[in-house]
Short mmCIF file of C-alpha atoms in Angstrom, two decimals:
data_model
loop_
_atom_site.label_atom_id
_atom_site.label_comp_id
_atom_site.label_asym_id
_atom_site.label_seq_id
_atom_site.Cartn_x
_atom_site.Cartn_y
_atom_site.Cartn_z
CA MET A 1 68.57 68.99 69.21
CA LYS A 2 68.00 69.21 72.94
CA ARG A 3 71.75 69.15 73.55
CA GLU A 4 72.30 71.92 70.97
CA THR A 5 69.53 73.99 72.55
CA ALA A 6 71.09 73.54 75.97
CA TRP A 7 74.46 74.64 74.66
CA LEU A 8 72.93 77.69 73.00
CA MET A 9 71.08 78.64 76.18
CA GLY A 10 74.22 78.13 78.26
CA GLY A 11 76.28 80.23 75.88
CA ALA A 12 73.70 83.01 75.97
CA ALA A 13 73.75 82.95 79.76
CA ILE A 14 77.53 83.24 79.80
CA LEU A 15 77.45 86.15 77.39
CA THR A 16 74.74 87.86 79.46
CA THR A 17 76.76 87.37 82.64
CA ALA A 18 79.91 88.69 80.98
CA ALA A 19 78.05 91.75 79.69
CA ALA A 20 76.60 92.37 83.15
CA GLY A 21 80.06 92.03 84.67
CA ALA A 22 81.49 94.50 82.17
CA SER A 23 78.66 96.92 82.97
CA ILE A 24 79.35 96.59 86.70
CA TRP A 25 83.02 97.34 86.29
CA ASN A 26 82.29 100.23 83.93
CA ASN A 27 79.87 101.74 86.44
CA TYR A 28 82.27 101.22 89.30
CA GLY A 29 85.09 102.64 87.21
CA ALA A 30 83.01 105.75 86.62
CA LEU A 31 82.56 106.05 90.37
CA LEU A 32 86.29 105.74 90.98
CA ARG A 33 87.02 108.33 88.29
CA TRP A 34 84.48 110.80 89.69
CA THR A 35 85.97 114.16 90.59
CA GLU A 36 84.11 116.84 92.53
CA PRO A 37 83.84 119.87 90.22
CA ALA A 38 85.93 122.78 91.44
CA LEU A 39 84.23 125.89 92.77
CA PRO A 40 85.76 129.37 92.60
CA LEU A 41 88.57 129.85 95.09
CA SER A 42 88.75 132.79 97.43
CA GLU A 43 91.45 135.40 97.08
CA VAL A 44 92.39 134.59 100.66
CA GLN A 45 95.27 132.13 100.80
CA LEU A 46 94.89 129.70 103.68
CA ALA A 47 97.98 128.10 105.20
CA PRO A 48 97.13 125.03 107.28
CA ARG A 49 98.76 123.73 110.40
CA THR A 50 99.61 120.16 109.39
CA ILE A 51 99.92 117.54 112.13
CA LEU A 52 100.66 113.81 112.15
CA PHE A 53 98.00 112.04 114.19
CA LYS A 54 98.70 108.37 113.44
CA THR A 55 101.19 106.02 111.78
CA VAL A 56 100.06 102.58 110.58
CA ASP A 57 102.57 100.20 109.01
CA GLN A 58 104.81 103.18 108.16
CA GLN A 59 101.89 105.01 106.52
CA GLU A 60 101.53 108.48 107.98
CA LEU A 61 98.03 109.88 108.49
CA LYS A 62 97.84 113.63 108.93
CA LEU A 63 95.32 116.38 109.45
CA ASP A 64 95.25 120.02 108.41
CA LEU A 65 93.84 122.77 110.61
CA TYR A 66 92.65 126.12 109.25
CA TYR A 67 91.97 128.88 111.77
CA PRO A 68 89.73 131.93 111.72
CA PRO A 69 91.19 135.22 113.00
CA GLY A 70 91.79 135.38 116.74
CA ASP A 71 93.47 133.42 119.47
CA GLY A 72 90.78 130.83 120.10
CA PRO A 73 89.93 128.35 121.31
CA PHE A 74 87.53 127.80 118.44
CA PRO A 75 84.73 125.36 117.75
CA VAL A 76 85.82 123.10 114.90
CA ALA A 77 84.27 121.58 111.76
CA ILE A 78 86.09 118.34 110.89
CA TYR A 79 86.00 117.17 107.26
CA ALA A 80 86.48 113.71 105.68
CA HIS A 81 86.87 113.55 101.89
CA GLY A 82 84.96 111.43 99.41
CA GLY A 83 86.36 109.17 96.71
CA ALA A 84 84.47 105.84 96.97
CA PHE A 85 86.76 104.84 99.89
CA VAL A 86 89.39 104.20 97.23
CA ARG A 87 91.04 107.54 96.54
CA GLY A 88 91.05 111.21 97.55
CA ASN A 89 92.98 113.19 100.15
CA ARG A 90 92.53 115.91 102.73
CA ASP A 91 93.18 118.66 100.14
CA ASP A 92 89.76 117.82 98.69
CA VAL A 93 88.33 120.13 101.33
CA PHE A 94 88.94 122.94 98.83
CA CYS A 95 86.33 121.47 96.49
CA PHE A 96 84.04 123.00 99.13
CA THR A 97 85.67 126.40 99.47
CA PRO A 98 82.37 128.27 100.01
CA ILE A 99 81.57 126.07 103.00
CA VAL A 100 85.11 126.39 104.39
CA GLU A 101 84.96 130.16 104.10
CA ARG A 102 81.55 130.31 105.77
CA PHE A 103 82.83 128.28 108.72
CA LEU A 104 85.83 130.59 109.11
CA GLU A 105 83.60 133.67 108.90
CA LEU A 106 81.58 132.22 111.78
CA GLY A 107 84.72 131.80 113.88
CA ILE A 108 84.80 128.02 113.39
CA ALA A 109 88.14 126.34 112.71
CA VAL A 110 88.20 123.78 109.88
CA CYS A 111 90.06 120.49 110.05
CA SER A 112 90.57 118.03 107.17
CA ILE A 113 91.74 114.50 107.95
CA ASP A 114 93.42 111.55 106.25
CA TYR A 115 92.19 107.96 106.46
CA ARG A 116 93.39 104.73 104.89
CA LEU A 117 92.04 103.88 101.44
CA PHE A 118 91.22 100.70 99.57
CA GLU A 119 94.07 101.47 97.17
CA ASP A 120 96.39 101.41 100.20
CA GLY A 121 95.36 97.79 100.82
CA SER A 122 92.94 98.67 103.63
CA TYR A 123 89.27 97.83 103.84
CA PHE A 124 86.46 98.38 106.34
CA PRO A 125 86.70 99.01 109.26
CA ASP A 126 90.27 100.38 108.97
CA ASN A 127 88.97 103.69 107.57
CA LEU A 128 86.47 104.05 110.42
CA GLU A 129 89.18 103.37 112.99
CA ASP A 130 91.31 106.10 111.40
CA VAL A 131 88.48 108.64 111.51
CA ARG A 132 87.79 107.79 115.12
CA ASP A 133 91.48 108.06 116.03
CA ALA A 134 91.67 111.48 114.37
CA LEU A 135 88.73 112.72 116.44
CA CYS A 136 90.25 111.31 119.61
CA PHE A 137 93.57 112.99 118.82
CA LEU A 138 91.85 116.34 118.30
CA ASN A 139 90.05 115.92 121.60
CA GLN A 140 93.21 115.04 123.50
CA GLU A 141 95.30 117.83 121.97
CA ALA A 142 92.53 120.44 121.98
CA ASP A 143 94.37 122.89 124.23
CA ASP A 144 97.50 122.94 122.09
CA LEU A 145 95.43 123.02 118.88
CA ARG A 146 93.30 125.95 120.12
CA ILE A 147 90.00 124.14 119.55
CA MET A 148 87.09 123.49 121.89
CA ARG A 149 86.24 120.11 123.36
CA GLY A 150 82.57 119.32 123.01
CA ARG A 151 82.07 121.89 120.24
CA MET A 152 82.82 119.74 117.21
CA VAL A 153 80.70 119.28 114.09
CA LEU A 154 81.61 116.59 111.57
CA TRP A 155 81.13 116.98 107.82
CA GLY A 156 82.09 115.25 104.63
CA ASP A 157 81.01 114.30 101.14
CA SER A 158 80.02 110.93 99.75
CA ALA A 159 82.26 108.23 101.26
CA GLY A 160 83.70 110.67 103.80
CA ALA A 161 80.20 111.69 104.87
CA ALA A 162 79.32 108.03 105.43
CA LEU A 163 82.42 107.54 107.59
CA MET A 164 81.60 110.62 109.65
CA LEU A 165 78.01 109.49 110.13
CA THR A 166 78.92 105.99 111.24
CA THR A 167 81.60 107.28 113.61
CA ALA A 168 79.21 109.77 115.20
CA LEU A 169 76.35 107.27 115.46
CA ALA A 170 78.42 104.37 116.81
CA PRO A 171 80.72 106.03 119.36
CA MET A 172 81.69 102.80 121.12
CA GLU A 173 82.55 100.82 117.99
CA PHE A 174 85.40 100.80 115.44
CA ILE A 175 87.99 101.51 118.13
CA GLY A 176 91.51 101.84 116.72
CA GLU A 177 94.60 102.94 118.62
CA GLN A 178 92.71 105.31 120.92
CA THR A 179 90.62 104.16 123.84
CA ALA A 180 86.84 103.98 123.77
CA GLU A 181 86.61 106.84 126.26
CA SER A 182 88.76 109.18 124.13
CA LEU A 183 86.09 110.02 121.53
CA PRO A 184 84.86 113.61 121.92
CA LEU A 185 81.26 114.68 122.14
CA ILE A 186 79.97 115.26 118.60
CA SER A 187 77.65 118.27 118.30
CA GLY A 188 76.25 117.41 114.86
CA VAL A 189 76.96 116.02 111.40
CA ILE A 190 76.61 117.66 107.97
CA ALA A 191 76.57 114.94 105.31
CA LEU A 192 76.68 115.68 101.58
CA TYR A 193 75.18 112.88 99.44
CA PRO A 194 76.37 109.98 101.64
CA PRO A 195 75.65 106.29 101.14
CA THR A 196 73.68 105.44 104.27
CA ASN A 197 72.96 101.74 103.74
CA PHE A 198 75.49 99.87 101.64
CA LEU A 199 73.10 96.96 101.12
CA LEU A 200 70.66 99.21 99.27
CA PHE A 201 73.07 99.34 96.38
CA LYS A 202 72.59 96.52 93.88
CA PHE A 203 74.01 93.72 95.99
CA ILE A 204 75.89 91.69 93.41
CA GLN A 205 77.17 94.81 91.68
CA THR A 206 78.64 96.23 94.88
CA TRP A 207 80.02 92.90 96.04
CA ILE A 208 81.72 92.11 92.72
CA ALA A 209 83.23 95.58 92.62
CA HIS A 210 84.50 95.45 96.20
CA ILE A 211 85.87 91.91 95.96
CA LYS A 212 88.87 93.55 94.28
CA PHE A 213 89.71 94.94 97.71
CA TYR A 214 88.13 92.34 100.03
CA GLY A 215 88.84 88.65 100.28
CA GLY A 216 85.92 87.43 102.38
CA GLY A 217 82.80 85.56 101.36
CA ARG A 218 79.48 87.05 100.38
CA ASP A 219 77.65 86.40 103.67
CA GLU A 220 80.54 87.73 105.70
CA TRP A 221 80.65 90.78 103.45
CA ARG A 222 76.92 91.42 103.93
CA GLU A 223 77.35 91.28 107.71
CA LEU A 224 80.25 93.75 107.55
CA MET A 225 78.35 96.11 105.25
CA THR A 226 75.43 96.14 107.68
CA ARG A 227 77.75 96.90 110.58
CA VAL A 228 79.51 99.82 108.87
CA SER A 229 76.38 101.39 107.34
CA PRO A 230 75.32 104.63 109.09
CA VAL A 231 71.62 103.71 109.15
CA THR A 232 72.36 100.66 111.32
CA HIS A 233 73.34 102.89 114.25
CA LEU A 234 70.62 105.58 114.20
CA THR A 235 68.93 106.06 117.58
CA ALA A 236 67.00 108.73 119.43
CA ASP A 237 70.30 109.70 121.10
CA SER A 238 72.11 110.35 117.81
CA PRO A 239 73.47 113.89 117.34
CA PRO A 240 71.54 116.18 114.96
CA ILE A 241 72.17 115.36 111.31
CA MET A 242 71.86 117.56 108.21
CA LEU A 243 71.64 115.63 104.93
CA LEU A 244 72.23 117.37 101.59
CA HIS A 245 71.34 115.24 98.58
CA GLY A 246 70.53 115.79 94.91
CA LYS A 247 67.47 114.09 93.48
CA LYS A 248 69.35 113.31 90.25
CA ASP A 249 72.42 111.81 91.90
CA PRO A 250 73.67 109.07 89.52
CA ILE A 251 76.20 107.63 91.98
CA VAL A 252 74.50 107.57 95.39
CA PRO A 253 70.75 107.39 94.66
CA PHE A 254 68.45 109.85 96.42
CA THR A 255 66.64 106.83 97.88
CA GLN A 256 69.62 106.45 100.24
CA ALA A 257 68.71 109.77 101.86
CA LEU A 258 65.00 108.91 101.99
CA HIS A 259 65.76 105.56 103.62
CA PHE A 260 67.90 107.27 106.26
CA VAL A 261 65.22 109.89 107.00
CA GLU A 262 62.55 107.20 107.36
CA LYS A 263 64.72 105.23 109.79
CA GLY A 264 65.42 108.44 111.71
CA ALA A 265 61.69 109.09 112.04
CA ASP A 266 61.13 105.52 113.25
CA VAL A 267 63.69 105.80 116.06
CA GLY A 268 63.16 109.47 116.92
CA ALA A 269 66.49 110.80 115.60
CA ASP A 270 66.97 114.42 114.54
CA VAL A 271 67.58 114.06 110.79
CA ARG A 272 67.02 117.05 108.49
CA LEU A 273 67.04 116.47 104.74
CA PHE A 274 67.62 119.25 102.22
CA SER A 275 67.07 118.04 98.69
CA PHE A 276 68.04 119.62 95.38
CA PRO A 277 65.75 118.94 92.39
CA ASN A 278 68.53 119.18 89.80
CA GLY A 279 71.37 118.18 92.09
CA THR A 280 73.72 115.37 91.11
CA HIS A 281 76.75 114.13 93.03
CA SER A 282 78.45 117.46 93.68
CA LEU A 283 78.15 120.69 95.60
CA ALA A 284 78.56 122.56 92.31
CA SER A 285 75.33 120.99 91.00
CA PHE A 286 73.46 122.31 94.05
CA ALA A 287 74.49 125.85 93.04
CA GLN A 288 73.14 125.68 89.49
CA THR A 289 71.20 128.77 88.51
CA GLU A 290 68.07 126.79 87.62
CA ASN A 291 68.03 125.25 91.10
CA PRO A 292 65.67 127.07 93.49
CA LEU A 293 68.10 126.59 96.37
CA LYS A 294 71.18 128.47 95.26
CA ILE A 295 74.61 128.58 96.86
CA GLU A 296 73.92 131.46 99.25
CA ARG A 297 70.72 129.86 100.43
CA LEU A 298 72.61 126.61 100.91
CA LEU A 299 75.29 128.36 102.95
CA GLU A 300 72.63 130.01 105.07
CA ARG A 301 71.13 126.62 105.86
CA ILE A 302 74.54 125.22 106.79
CA GLU A 303 75.20 128.31 108.91
CA ALA A 304 71.89 128.02 110.74
CA PHE A 305 72.47 124.32 111.50
CA SER A 306 76.09 124.88 112.60
CA CYS A 307 75.22 127.81 114.86
CA GLN A 308 72.46 125.79 116.48
CA VAL A 309 74.43 122.62 117.22
CA LEU A 310 77.61 124.49 118.21
CA ALA A 311 75.66 126.94 120.40
CA LEU A 312 76.86 129.98 118.44
CA PRO A 313 74.77 133.14 118.15
CA PRO A 314 73.45 133.66 114.61
CA ARG A 315 75.04 136.63 112.86
CA GLU A 316 71.69 137.88 111.54
CA THR A 317 68.18 136.71 110.80
CA LEU A 318 68.30 134.27 107.89
CA HIS A 319 65.77 134.71 105.10
#
């Protein structure tokens, strides 16, 4: 009887583990399938200047530059796309057309960059090295690209926002092909619903999901996740940060933003959180009609932050 009971208990444990594993993969699959809802496009057709900034193992990484009217040089807002570090591309910037248009109206050029993805066979910190190399390239080629050195704001959504945060907060780490001294001065960061501490996700769930792309052990993985998490590098000297996060985000919990703000307060960093009561994991959800902070109000907040950190005069008094 005892042996039969043991077998039954063991079988139940296996079934429970299998069900949990299936749930993990289903949840992670939902994350990988997530697509930022499209927002209305402007009638203005933007033609980018596309430039190769890096080649790794025959993989070309490029960036697109969109210019406001005029000769420049212009301050620049540099975007990194989301996609769970697995998918996405620099064209995803047009999921955020209202923000792009507001930057251009302010006389700020917009740049969207490539970085290596898990599906390309790359893992951390390859993506961080690519982001850093893109920023270094922009800094070095600023005169030819008609952009201003020292007048750069970084922005991104989800995974891209996390990469931008970590790069800005850890300027002497994750050095790729460019030298440590090549990184430009970062004026500020606008981060839409970023993961800020990868270890705050359910540990085993995240580790099992990522083991598809990573061959190391669990302890080694924990150490790497700590190193690449934005919150690890927050200090009083960090550039100003604007966080935008929905309280009903099913993919990156709102607690990630709260954790980051608390750490910022502890170290004396300038972290400003704007939350959205009905917001999920998309800019479109922030613009819902039942949300008290609608799209124009959101754009005004982004404008005010950008003008402050880039030392631009405000166009008018915001209300």
